[in-house]
Tab-separated table of C-alpha atoms in Angstrom:
chain	number	residue	atom	x	y	z
A	73	MET	CA	-4.958	-6.912	12.405
A	74	ALA	CA	-3.043	-9.094	9.971
A	75	ALA	CA	-0.882	-7.658	7.195
A	76	LYS	CA	-2.161	-8.319	3.676
A	77	TYR	CA	-0.153	-9.896	0.893
A	78	ASP	CA	-0.592	-10.926	-2.703
A	79	PHE	CA	1.573	-12.416	-5.449
A	80	LEU	CA	3.363	-10.578	-8.249
A	81	SER	CA	4.246	-12.262	-11.520
A	82	ILE	CA	7.835	-11.702	-12.658
A	83	PRO	CA	10.094	-13.189	-15.376
A	84	ASN	CA	11.955	-16.287	-14.196
A	85	PRO	CA	15.673	-15.366	-14.023
A	86	LYS	CA	16.666	-19.038	-14.220
A	87	ASP	CA	15.478	-19.425	-17.814
A	88	GLY	CA	16.092	-15.910	-19.103
A	89	GLY	CA	12.492	-14.816	-18.626
A	90	LYS	CA	10.898	-17.472	-20.839
A	91	THR	CA	8.568	-18.406	-18.019
A	92	ARG	CA	7.186	-16.401	-15.114
A	93	ILE	CA	7.139	-17.059	-11.391
A	94	LEU	CA	5.062	-15.686	-8.531
A	95	TYR	CA	6.537	-14.157	-5.414
A	96	PRO	CA	4.733	-12.800	-2.355
A	97	LYS	CA	4.718	-9.106	-1.543
A	98	LEU	CA	2.963	-7.004	1.067
A	99	VAL	CA	-0.009	-4.900	0.003
A	100	THR	CA	0.449	-1.506	1.622
A	101	ASN	CA	-2.103	-0.197	4.088
A	102	GLY	CA	-0.941	3.350	3.442
A	103	THR	CA	1.556	5.582	5.227
A	104	VAL	CA	1.696	6.144	8.977
A	105	SER	CA	2.571	9.802	9.477
A	106	TRP	CA	5.093	11.119	11.995
A	107	GLU	CA	2.235	12.940	13.727
A	108	GLN	CA	0.398	9.652	14.198
A	109	LEU	CA	3.490	7.970	15.645
A	110	VAL	CA	3.935	10.830	18.128
A	111	HIS	CA	0.282	10.562	19.172
A	112	GLU	CA	0.528	6.780	19.635
A	113	ILE	CA	3.758	6.947	21.642
A	114	ALA	CA	2.400	9.707	23.888
A	115	SER	CA	-0.928	7.939	24.462
A	116	GLU	CA	0.732	4.601	25.296
A	117	SER	CA	3.551	5.911	27.493
A	118	SER	CA	4.325	8.580	30.078
A	119	PHE	CA	5.996	10.828	27.494
A	120	GLU	CA	4.418	14.103	26.467
A	121	PRO	CA	4.074	14.693	22.688
A	122	GLY	CA	6.566	17.565	22.908
A	123	THR	CA	9.113	15.294	24.574
A	124	VAL	CA	8.765	12.679	21.824
A	125	VAL	CA	9.208	15.314	19.107
A	126	GLY	CA	12.142	16.909	20.928
A	127	VAL	CA	14.015	13.636	21.386
A	128	MET	CA	13.463	12.626	17.764
A	129	THR	CA	14.609	16.044	16.553
A	130	GLU	CA	17.831	15.712	18.537
A	131	ILE	CA	18.422	12.163	17.259
A	132	GLU	CA	17.984	13.361	13.658
A	133	ARG	CA	20.341	16.284	14.294
A	134	ARG	CA	23.073	14.133	15.830
A	135	VAL	CA	22.774	11.438	13.143
A	136	LEU	CA	23.158	14.048	10.389
A	137	HIS	CA	26.086	15.612	12.247
A	138	HIS	CA	28.038	12.343	12.323
A	139	LEU	CA	27.053	11.390	8.770
A	140	SER	CA	28.444	14.718	7.540
A	141	TYR	CA	31.837	13.705	8.975
A	142	GLY	CA	31.843	10.362	7.183
A	143	TYR	CA	30.662	8.117	10.003
A	144	ARG	CA	28.256	5.198	9.689
A	145	VAL	CA	25.634	5.675	12.411
A	146	GLN	CA	23.619	3.049	14.255
A	147	VAL	CA	20.012	4.150	14.863
A	148	GLY	CA	18.794	2.148	17.843
A	149	SER	CA	18.293	-1.534	17.059
A	150	MET	CA	16.532	-0.583	13.822
A	151	CYS	CA	19.135	0.267	11.193
A	152	TYR	CA	22.465	1.755	10.225
A	153	ALA	CA	22.650	5.024	8.288
A	154	GLU	CA	25.392	5.954	5.838
A	155	ALA	CA	25.715	8.949	3.524
A	156	SER	CA	26.293	8.531	-0.196
A	157	LEU	CA	28.033	10.908	-2.598
A	158	GLN	CA	27.211	12.057	-6.100
A	159	ALA	CA	28.887	14.093	-8.813
A	160	ASP	CA	27.287	16.908	-10.788
A	161	ARG	CA	28.546	15.380	-14.026
A	162	GLU	CA	30.023	12.166	-15.369
A	163	ILE	CA	33.716	11.736	-14.552
A	164	LYS	CA	35.816	9.631	-16.932
A	165	ALA	CA	39.350	10.442	-15.803
A	166	GLU	CA	41.238	11.543	-12.688
A	167	ASN	CA	42.046	14.963	-14.177
A	168	GLU	CA	38.318	15.671	-14.554
A	169	ILE	CA	37.731	15.470	-10.813
A	170	HIS	CA	36.864	18.770	-9.133
A	171	ALA	CA	36.032	18.837	-5.425
A	172	GLN	CA	33.313	21.427	-5.902
A	173	SER	CA	31.386	19.048	-8.175
A	174	ILE	CA	31.176	16.311	-5.523
A	175	HIS	CA	28.549	16.570	-2.815
A	176	PHE	CA	26.444	14.498	-0.448
A	177	GLY	CA	23.605	12.532	-1.978
A	178	LYS	CA	20.948	10.319	-0.412
A	179	ILE	CA	21.149	8.652	2.987
A	180	ASN	CA	21.273	4.869	2.722
A	181	LEU	CA	19.648	2.806	5.478
A	182	GLN	CA	20.663	-0.779	6.149
A	183	PRO	CA	18.328	-2.736	8.451
A	184	ALA	CA	19.959	-4.213	11.535
A	185	LYS	CA	20.377	-7.980	11.377
A	186	ASN	CA	17.761	-8.794	14.016
A	187	PHE	CA	15.283	-6.010	13.183
A	188	ARG	CA	12.354	-7.655	11.454
A	189	CYS	CA	8.582	-7.853	11.565
A	190	ASP	CA	6.834	-10.515	13.596
A	191	GLY	CA	3.113	-10.773	12.960
A	192	SER	CA	0.360	-12.619	11.182
A	193	LEU	CA	-0.300	-12.541	7.449
A	194	GLU	CA	-3.368	-13.141	5.320
A	195	ARG	CA	-4.075	-13.080	1.594
A	196	ALA	CA	-5.424	-9.783	0.298
A	197	ASP	CA	-8.996	-9.765	-0.940
A	198	ARG	CA	-9.915	-8.735	-4.457
A	199	PHE	CA	-10.242	-5.069	-3.434
A	200	ARG	CA	-6.701	-4.857	-2.128
A	201	LYS	CA	-4.620	-6.017	-5.095
A	202	PHE	CA	-1.435	-4.302	-6.211
A	203	ARG	CA	-1.479	-1.202	-8.372
A	204	GLU	CA	-5.190	-0.513	-8.273
A	205	SER	CA	-5.797	1.335	-11.512
A	206	SER	CA	-7.508	4.699	-11.322
A	207	SER	CA	-9.381	3.709	-14.494
A	208	ARG	CA	-11.498	1.480	-12.272
A	209	PHE	CA	-13.002	4.579	-10.652
A	210	THR	CA	-14.661	7.665	-12.008
A	211	GLU	CA	-13.844	11.033	-10.462
A	212	ASP	CA	-17.078	10.915	-8.448
A	213	GLU	CA	-16.228	7.410	-7.233
A	214	ARG	CA	-12.759	8.540	-6.150
A	215	PHE	CA	-14.223	11.409	-4.160
A	216	ALA	CA	-16.753	9.030	-2.583
A	217	ARG	CA	-13.880	6.762	-1.525
A	218	LEU	CA	-12.083	9.815	-0.160
A	219	GLN	CA	-15.138	10.911	1.839
A	220	THR	CA	-15.522	7.453	3.338
A	221	TYR	CA	-11.845	7.395	4.293
A	222	LEU	CA	-11.927	10.873	5.854
A	223	GLN	CA	-15.111	10.157	7.796
A	224	LYS	CA	-13.292	7.232	9.377
A	225	HIS	CA	-9.739	8.586	9.746
A	226	GLY	CA	-10.188	12.368	9.761
A	227	ALA	CA	-7.224	13.203	7.532
A	228	ILE	CA	-5.288	11.859	4.563
A	229	THR	CA	-1.910	12.520	2.948
A	230	ARG	CA	-1.211	12.774	-0.763
A	231	THR	CA	0.537	9.381	-0.680
A	232	GLN	CA	-2.438	7.770	1.041
A	233	TYR	CA	-4.833	9.302	-1.502
A	234	SER	CA	-2.682	7.934	-4.310
A	235	GLU	CA	-2.831	4.475	-2.771
A	236	LEU	CA	-6.565	4.764	-2.124
A	237	THR	CA	-7.477	5.686	-5.703
A	238	GLY	CA	-4.692	4.217	-7.828
A	239	LEU	CA	-3.703	7.655	-9.129
A	240	LEU	CA	-0.059	8.475	-9.716
A	241	ARG	CA	1.211	10.859	-7.028
A	242	SER	CA	1.317	13.850	-9.385
A	243	ASN	CA	-2.271	13.208	-10.502
A	244	ALA	CA	-3.339	12.614	-6.916
A	245	GLN	CA	-1.904	15.999	-5.936
A	246	ARG	CA	-3.702	17.753	-8.795
A	247	GLU	CA	-6.990	16.137	-7.819
A	248	LEU	CA	-6.588	17.073	-4.151
A	249	ASN	CA	-5.883	20.669	-5.221
A	250	LYS	CA	-9.024	20.543	-7.334
A	251	TRP	CA	-11.122	19.443	-4.336
A	252	ILE	CA	-9.644	22.321	-2.315
A	253	LYS	CA	-10.523	24.881	-4.994
A	254	ALA	CA	-14.013	23.388	-5.174
A	255	GLY	CA	-14.434	23.990	-1.438
A	256	LYS	CA	-14.719	20.294	-0.626
A	257	LEU	CA	-11.402	19.905	1.201
A	258	THR	CA	-9.126	21.919	3.425
A	259	PHE	CA	-5.525	21.230	4.410
A	260	GLU	CA	-3.157	21.622	7.325
A	261	GLY	CA	0.638	21.753	7.490
A	262	ARG	CA	3.325	22.121	4.874
A	263	ALA	CA	4.716	19.631	2.386
A	264	PRO	CA	5.826	16.917	2.846
A	265	HIS	CA	3.749	16.686	6.042
A	266	ARG	CA	0.543	18.256	4.664
A	267	VAL	CA	-2.728	16.476	5.429
A	268	TYR	CA	-6.143	16.978	3.856
A	269	LYS	CA	-9.512	17.025	5.587
A	270	LEU	CA	-13.159	17.432	4.638
A	271	LYS	CA	-14.185	21.064	4.764
A	272	GLU	CA	-16.913	21.703	7.287
A	273	ALA	CA	-20.126	23.194	5.959
A	274	ASP	CA	-20.678	26.883	6.757
A	275	GLY	CA	-22.226	27.255	10.159
A	276	GLU	CA	-21.458	23.699	11.213
A	277	GLY	CA	-20.718	23.360	14.897
A	278	GLU	CA	-22.228	26.745	15.789
């Protein structure tokens, strides 16, 4: 399956934004969950799912250990990880620095030089454009899209639902919660790994 792309219009930096230029950008197909990756690796190799999870857990633990001591860590042939720092408040002079106000921030990932995608590309169709607006769909239409997706894939994350409907993530979460309260959906797992599924009708499968 080819990756989809479209063009975004941005101000031209060469003339101070007086004109606009187009640049290509991938149209996301959604988010592949960690659970899905584990399933794929286990089904296509001799590793048991528990082994995959265990190895990844140990890699994460060791990476964080070395980052906490100020090391830059190479993660396979994929990327390099480095910790950043942040202060609790703005510091304007040396005498305002207090060690207790400085702590670790986000982890920055720098792709390895030769780690890049290699696949085919095709232009996105008119249903796969960027930033699909939720105003295009009524609430009933969004739930119909959700049903179709779940009948095919079985489960969906909040991020995937946001991408499917064009809703902002906060609005997507509220709508998913609404479907749960209405008895239309159920969920499994805890945030941020929670997935949502269609609720089976009473008596189904008996």
